[in-house]
Coordinates of C-alpha atoms in Angstrom, one line a residue:
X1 CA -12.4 19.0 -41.2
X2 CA -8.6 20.5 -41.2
X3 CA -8.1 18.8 -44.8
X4 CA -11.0 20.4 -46.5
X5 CA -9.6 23.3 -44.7
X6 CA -6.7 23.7 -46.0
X7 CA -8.0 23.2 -49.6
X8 CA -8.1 19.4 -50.3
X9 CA -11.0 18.1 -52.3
X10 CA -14.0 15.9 -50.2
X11 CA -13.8 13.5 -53.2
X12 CA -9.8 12.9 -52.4
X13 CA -10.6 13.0 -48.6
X14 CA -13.0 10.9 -48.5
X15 CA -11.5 8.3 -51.0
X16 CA -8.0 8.2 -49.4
X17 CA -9.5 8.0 -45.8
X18 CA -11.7 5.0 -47.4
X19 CA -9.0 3.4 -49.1
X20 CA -6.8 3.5 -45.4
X21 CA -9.5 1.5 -44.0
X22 CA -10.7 -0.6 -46.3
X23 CA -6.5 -2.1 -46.0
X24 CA -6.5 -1.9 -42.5
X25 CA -9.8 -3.6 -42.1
X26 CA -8.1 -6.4 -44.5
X27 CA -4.8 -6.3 -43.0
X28 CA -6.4 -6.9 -39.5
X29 CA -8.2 -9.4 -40.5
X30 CA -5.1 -11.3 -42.3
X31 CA -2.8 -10.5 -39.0
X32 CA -5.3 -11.3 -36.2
X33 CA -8.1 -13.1 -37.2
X34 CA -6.2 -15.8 -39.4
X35 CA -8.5 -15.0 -42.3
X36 CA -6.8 -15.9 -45.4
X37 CA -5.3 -13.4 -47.9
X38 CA -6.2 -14.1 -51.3
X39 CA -5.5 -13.2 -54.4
X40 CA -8.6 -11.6 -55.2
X41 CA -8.1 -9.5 -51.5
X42 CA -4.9 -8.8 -52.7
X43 CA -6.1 -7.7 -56.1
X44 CA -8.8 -5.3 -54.1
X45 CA -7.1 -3.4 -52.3
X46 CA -4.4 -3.2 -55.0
X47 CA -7.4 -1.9 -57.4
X48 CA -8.5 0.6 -54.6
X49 CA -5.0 2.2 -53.5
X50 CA -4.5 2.7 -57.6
X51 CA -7.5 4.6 -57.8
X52 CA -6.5 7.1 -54.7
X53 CA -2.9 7.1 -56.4
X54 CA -5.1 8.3 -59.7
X55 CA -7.4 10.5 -58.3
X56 CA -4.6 12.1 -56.5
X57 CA -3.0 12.8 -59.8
X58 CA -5.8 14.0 -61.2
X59 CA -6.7 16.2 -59.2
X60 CA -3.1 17.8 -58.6
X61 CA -3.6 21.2 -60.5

């Protein structure tokens, strides 16, 4: 993987390529299959894209 590569951790790589689809996945649902978006999906991915955002601070040496 050219990530890993070039030094990033597999913890940040694989939580900010699982945070991308678990909002795309919710966003396509939202946008194409008329599914509604709660507040608790909302809330979810909010929760998930903060913990990338901290992890990624984290592990900034």
């Amino acid at each position: 993987m050219p990530a890993i590569a070039r030094g990033l951790q597999v913890g940040i790589v694989y939580a900010v390529w699982s945070s991308l689809g678990t909002t795309l996945i919710v966003l396509v649902g939202a946008l194409l299959l008329n599914e509604p978006l709660t507040l608790a999906k909302v809330t979810g991915v909010a929760l998930v894209i903060a913990g990338v955002v901290i992890l990624n601070l984290g592990g900034a040496h």
